[in-house]
Short mmCIF file of C-alpha atoms in Angstrom, two decimals:
data_model
loop_
_atom_site.label_atom_id
_atom_site.label_comp_id
_atom_site.label_asym_id
_atom_site.label_seq_id
_atom_site.Cartn_x
_atom_site.Cartn_y
_atom_site.Cartn_z
CA MET A 151 35.23 117.18 113.77
CA GLY A 152 38.19 116.56 116.36
CA TRP A 153 40.19 113.44 116.92
CA SER A 154 38.84 110.60 119.05
CA PRO A 155 41.33 109.72 122.08
CA VAL A 156 41.95 106.55 120.28
CA GLN A 157 42.98 108.37 116.93
CA ALA A 158 44.89 111.22 118.88
CA ALA A 159 46.93 108.39 120.68
CA SER A 160 47.67 106.57 117.47
CA ALA A 161 48.86 109.43 115.79
CA ALA A 162 50.85 110.44 118.59
CA ALA A 163 52.47 106.75 118.73
CA THR A 164 53.08 107.08 114.84
CA LEU A 165 54.90 110.70 115.44
CA ASP A 166 57.04 108.96 118.00
CA THR A 167 58.26 106.06 115.84
CA ASP A 168 58.95 108.38 113.15
CA ALA A 169 61.11 110.70 115.06
CA GLU A 170 62.87 107.97 116.81
CA TRP A 171 63.72 106.70 113.29
CA VAL A 172 65.15 110.21 112.23
CA ALA A 173 67.20 110.51 115.07
CA SER A 174 68.54 106.97 114.63
CA GLN A 175 69.47 107.79 110.96
CA VAL A 176 70.88 111.27 112.22
CA GLY A 177 72.95 109.55 114.71
CA GLY A 178 74.36 107.00 112.37
CA THR A 179 75.38 109.95 110.01
CA LEU A 180 77.46 111.52 112.57
CA GLU A 181 78.55 108.38 114.12
CA THR A 182 80.85 107.99 111.24
CA VAL A 183 82.50 111.55 112.11
CA PHE A 184 82.78 110.40 115.71
CA GLU A 185 84.46 107.23 114.57
CA ALA A 186 87.39 109.66 113.11
CA VAL A 187 87.52 111.43 116.31
CA ALA A 188 87.73 108.17 118.44
CA ALA A 189 90.51 106.70 116.50
CA THR A 190 92.30 110.12 116.82
CA ARG A 191 91.86 110.13 120.65
CA ALA A 192 92.95 106.43 120.88
CA ASP A 193 96.48 107.31 119.06
CA THR A 194 96.95 110.49 120.71
CA ALA A 195 96.41 108.92 124.19
CA ALA A 196 98.68 105.95 122.99
CA LEU A 197 101.65 108.35 122.20
CA LEU A 198 101.17 110.28 124.99
CA ALA A 199 101.56 107.02 127.15
CA ARG A 200 104.75 106.23 125.46
CA VAL A 201 106.19 109.49 125.87
CA ALA A 202 105.41 109.14 129.66
CA ALA A 203 107.15 105.72 129.94
CA GLN A 204 110.37 107.51 128.38
CA GLY A 205 109.96 109.60 131.67
CA ARG A 206 109.88 112.74 129.96
CA GLY A 207 107.13 115.43 128.86
CA PRO A 208 105.85 115.62 125.30
CA VAL A 209 106.93 118.25 123.15
CA SER A 210 104.99 119.36 119.90
CA ALA A 211 107.49 117.39 117.37
CA ASP A 212 106.07 114.15 119.07
CA LEU A 213 102.56 114.84 117.67
CA ALA A 214 103.73 114.34 113.96
CA ALA A 215 103.31 110.66 114.76
CA LEU A 216 99.85 111.23 114.56
CA ARG A 217 99.85 112.59 110.81
CA PRO A 218 99.49 109.21 109.03
CA GLY A 219 96.33 108.14 110.88
CA LEU A 220 94.91 111.99 110.44
CA HIS A 221 95.62 111.89 106.48
CA GLN A 222 94.06 108.53 106.42
CA ARG A 223 90.83 109.70 107.97
CA LEU A 224 90.73 112.82 105.74
CA ALA A 225 90.92 110.66 102.81
CA ARG A 226 88.32 107.95 104.18
CA GLN A 227 85.84 110.13 105.85
CA GLU A 228 83.59 112.14 103.39
CA LEU A 229 82.03 114.44 105.88
CA VAL A 230 85.12 115.12 107.59
CA SER A 231 86.90 118.36 106.39
CA GLY A 232 89.43 118.71 109.32
CA VAL A 233 90.70 116.56 111.95
CA GLY A 234 93.53 116.63 114.82
CA PHE A 235 94.16 117.00 118.14
CA VAL A 236 94.28 120.19 120.25
CA ALA A 237 96.62 120.32 123.08
CA ALA A 238 95.34 121.44 126.72
CA PRO A 239 97.50 124.57 127.73
CA GLY A 240 100.70 123.33 129.74
CA LEU A 241 100.73 119.64 128.13
CA LEU A 242 103.67 120.12 125.90
CA ALA A 243 107.07 121.41 127.44
CA ASP A 244 108.07 123.59 124.43
CA VAL A 245 105.08 125.74 123.49
CA PRO A 246 102.06 126.87 125.53
CA ALA A 247 99.52 125.97 122.80
CA TRP A 248 99.43 123.59 119.87
CA LEU A 249 96.83 122.24 117.23
CA GLU A 250 98.30 119.05 115.52
CA TRP A 251 95.42 119.96 112.93
CA TRP A 252 95.15 118.69 109.11
CA GLN A 253 92.41 119.64 106.80
CA SER A 254 91.27 119.06 102.98
CA GLY A 255 91.91 121.69 100.57
CA PRO A 256 89.51 122.92 97.63
CA ASP A 257 91.44 120.77 95.54
CA GLY A 258 91.56 117.78 97.83
CA GLU A 259 94.97 118.10 98.94
CA VAL A 260 95.87 117.28 102.61
CA ARG A 261 97.63 120.46 104.27
CA PRO A 262 98.45 121.39 107.76
CA LEU A 263 96.69 124.29 109.78
CA LEU A 264 99.45 126.85 110.58
CA LEU A 265 98.54 129.04 113.06
CA ASP A 266 100.23 131.71 114.92
CA LEU A 267 99.36 131.03 118.80
CA ASP A 268 101.67 133.68 120.30
CA PRO A 269 99.59 135.19 123.12
CA SER A 270 101.12 138.64 122.49
CA ARG A 271 99.95 138.79 118.93
CA SER A 272 97.33 136.10 118.08
CA ALA A 273 93.40 136.44 118.72
CA TYR A 274 93.63 132.51 118.66
CA SER A 275 96.05 131.95 121.22
CA ASP A 276 93.63 130.99 123.97
CA TYR A 277 91.17 128.22 122.14
CA THR A 278 90.13 126.92 125.84
CA HIS A 279 86.50 129.09 125.87
CA TRP A 280 85.55 127.60 122.53
CA ASP A 281 82.71 124.84 122.88
CA TRP A 282 84.37 122.22 120.84
CA PHE A 283 87.42 122.39 123.77
CA ALA A 284 85.53 123.54 126.78
CA LEU A 285 82.35 121.00 126.55
CA PRO A 286 84.74 117.82 126.42
CA ARG A 287 87.01 119.19 128.99
CA ASP A 288 83.98 120.18 131.41
CA THR A 289 81.90 117.16 131.08
CA GLY A 290 84.06 114.32 130.09
CA HIS A 291 81.96 113.33 127.26
CA ARG A 292 82.08 113.86 123.51
CA ALA A 293 80.38 117.09 122.23
CA VAL A 294 79.11 118.93 119.02
CA ALA A 295 79.69 122.43 118.87
CA GLY A 296 78.22 124.77 116.44
CA PRO A 297 77.52 125.73 113.98
CA TYR A 298 79.64 128.65 113.89
CA VAL A 299 81.93 130.46 111.32
CA ASP A 300 85.09 128.67 111.79
CA TYR A 301 87.57 131.60 111.42
CA LEU A 302 90.37 129.45 112.84
CA CYS A 303 90.43 126.83 110.21
CA SER A 304 88.44 127.58 106.98
CA ASP A 305 86.22 130.49 107.38
CA GLU A 306 83.36 128.20 106.71
CA TYR A 307 80.19 127.80 108.66
CA SER A 308 80.73 124.52 110.30
CA LEU A 309 80.40 121.96 113.16
CA THR A 310 82.97 120.50 115.19
CA LEU A 311 82.97 117.08 116.94
CA SER A 312 85.12 116.37 119.59
CA ALA A 313 86.04 114.28 122.73
CA PRO A 314 88.56 114.37 125.60
CA VAL A 315 91.87 112.70 125.73
CA GLU A 316 93.63 112.05 129.05
CA SER A 317 96.95 111.27 130.09
CA GLU A 318 97.91 109.95 133.26
CA GLY A 319 94.38 110.19 134.73
CA ARG A 320 94.32 114.46 133.45
CA PHE A 321 92.97 116.08 130.57
CA ALA A 322 95.17 116.42 128.02
CA GLY A 323 93.09 118.20 125.09
CA VAL A 324 90.77 117.07 122.70
CA ALA A 325 90.52 115.01 119.61
CA ALA A 326 88.20 116.69 116.98
CA ALA A 327 86.68 116.74 113.50
CA ASP A 328 85.21 119.50 111.75
CA VAL A 329 82.19 119.08 109.20
CA TYR A 330 81.19 121.92 106.89
CA LEU A 331 77.72 122.57 107.84
CA ARG A 332 76.51 122.76 104.06
CA HIS A 333 77.64 118.70 103.93
CA PHE A 334 75.88 118.30 107.41
CA GLU A 335 72.71 119.75 105.97
CA ALA A 336 72.65 117.75 102.79
CA ALA A 337 72.72 114.59 104.52
CA VAL A 338 69.99 115.38 107.54
CA LEU A 339 67.60 117.60 105.83
CA PRO A 340 65.78 115.17 103.61
CA LEU A 341 65.50 112.98 107.09
CA LEU A 342 64.08 115.83 108.84
CA ARG A 343 61.38 116.85 106.03
CA ARG A 344 59.98 113.38 106.24
CA LEU A 345 58.52 114.35 109.72
CA PRO A 346 54.89 115.63 109.80
CA ARG A 347 55.76 118.83 112.08
CA PRO A 348 58.55 121.43 111.56
CA ALA A 349 61.75 119.59 112.97
CA ARG A 350 65.26 120.73 113.90
CA LEU A 351 68.57 119.60 115.69
CA VAL A 352 70.00 121.30 118.37
CA ASN A 353 73.01 120.41 120.54
CA ALA A 354 73.70 120.26 124.31
CA ARG A 355 73.67 124.11 124.30
CA GLY A 356 70.47 124.39 122.67
CA ARG A 357 71.97 126.06 119.36
CA VAL A 358 70.38 124.83 116.16
CA ALA A 359 72.73 122.66 114.03
CA ALA A 360 70.41 121.71 111.01
CA SER A 361 66.59 122.70 110.71
CA ALA A 362 63.55 122.06 108.57
CA ASP A 363 61.53 124.69 110.41
CA PRO A 364 61.50 128.30 108.93
CA ALA A 365 61.05 129.62 112.34
CA HIS A 366 64.17 128.31 113.53
CA LEU A 367 67.38 128.59 111.47
CA ALA A 368 70.79 127.09 111.83
CA GLY A 369 72.86 128.79 114.25
CA SER A 370 69.90 130.03 116.31
CA LEU A 371 69.48 129.00 119.87
CA THR A 372 66.38 126.96 121.27
CA LYS A 373 64.61 127.75 124.28
CA GLY A 374 63.85 124.85 126.23
CA PRO A 375 65.03 122.49 128.99
CA ASP A 376 68.83 121.53 129.98
CA PHE A 377 69.52 119.70 126.68
CA GLY A 378 72.61 118.51 128.13
CA GLU A 379 70.33 116.61 131.04
CA LEU A 380 68.13 115.45 128.30
CA LEU A 381 71.11 113.70 126.53
CA ALA A 382 72.53 112.43 129.49
CA GLU A 383 69.07 110.85 130.25
CA ALA A 384 68.90 109.50 126.33
CA ARG A 385 64.94 109.11 126.35
CA PRO A 386 62.19 111.01 124.78
CA ALA A 387 60.67 113.98 126.63
CA ALA A 388 58.15 116.72 126.07
CA TYR A 389 58.73 120.48 126.84
CA GLY A 390 55.40 122.49 126.25
CA ASP A 391 54.22 121.50 122.91
CA LEU A 392 57.62 120.21 121.82
CA ARG A 393 58.77 116.71 121.40
CA LEU A 394 62.37 116.14 122.24
CA VAL A 395 64.26 113.13 120.88
CA PRO A 396 68.01 112.41 121.82
CA CYS A 397 69.88 110.98 118.70
CA HIS A 398 71.25 107.57 119.99
CA GLY A 399 74.22 108.36 121.62
CA ILE A 400 75.07 111.41 119.38
CA PRO A 401 74.82 114.49 121.39
CA LEU A 402 72.34 116.15 119.18
CA VAL A 403 68.42 116.40 120.07
CA LEU A 404 65.67 116.29 117.49
CA VAL A 405 63.04 118.79 118.08
CA LEU A 406 59.71 118.81 116.60
CA ALA A 407 57.65 121.66 116.77
CA GLY A 408 53.95 121.40 118.13
CA THR A 409 50.93 121.37 115.68
#
């Protein structure tokens, strides 16, 4: 026997309430990482403003002033495995590209990321096409990129959370933090499994960041609406038999499969 219209409406309302609670909890989990990104963004913008006030352009050595804050964020934020500032090409007077990036080693030691960014011999010299750089640059908003295998920093399956940094009204680069996917999944999968339908989290590109739905694994792409537009509207929506719930200020969408 099928449900009555009243029963169906009640079940739908319960599902929406549960989904919005889960989306809120996921948002809270990643908001702590975005706090580290925001602090790095503020420190970098302040540093670039001080350099500009001296009547000169910044150089890579200036970014060493960011290190105490970066080390502190790595020590305090359990989910953060790497954090730093990635300069836009042309920002620095002495080098064409630069990552002021620090990460936690297997023993917990904080260490710098040392990369060869010479365009004549390095495959990593142009990082501007990667989502963690391109999304904040192109949209002006913070972003979640991945999951992807982070060959640049750790060879781990990771998410990168990032936000644009401006100097004198121009894009100067991104502040960012890495989260190992295994740590993120450990934090959010118990939440997704509370829902009565298979659920997954997708970013603005539709890439699955974590999933309790065996039909949609982490790293796969979700077909659907413009998820970036949905995040900008910041309200639940339906797409076919999917239920879509933005994660309360975090650039991820909770996607619930149909019955």
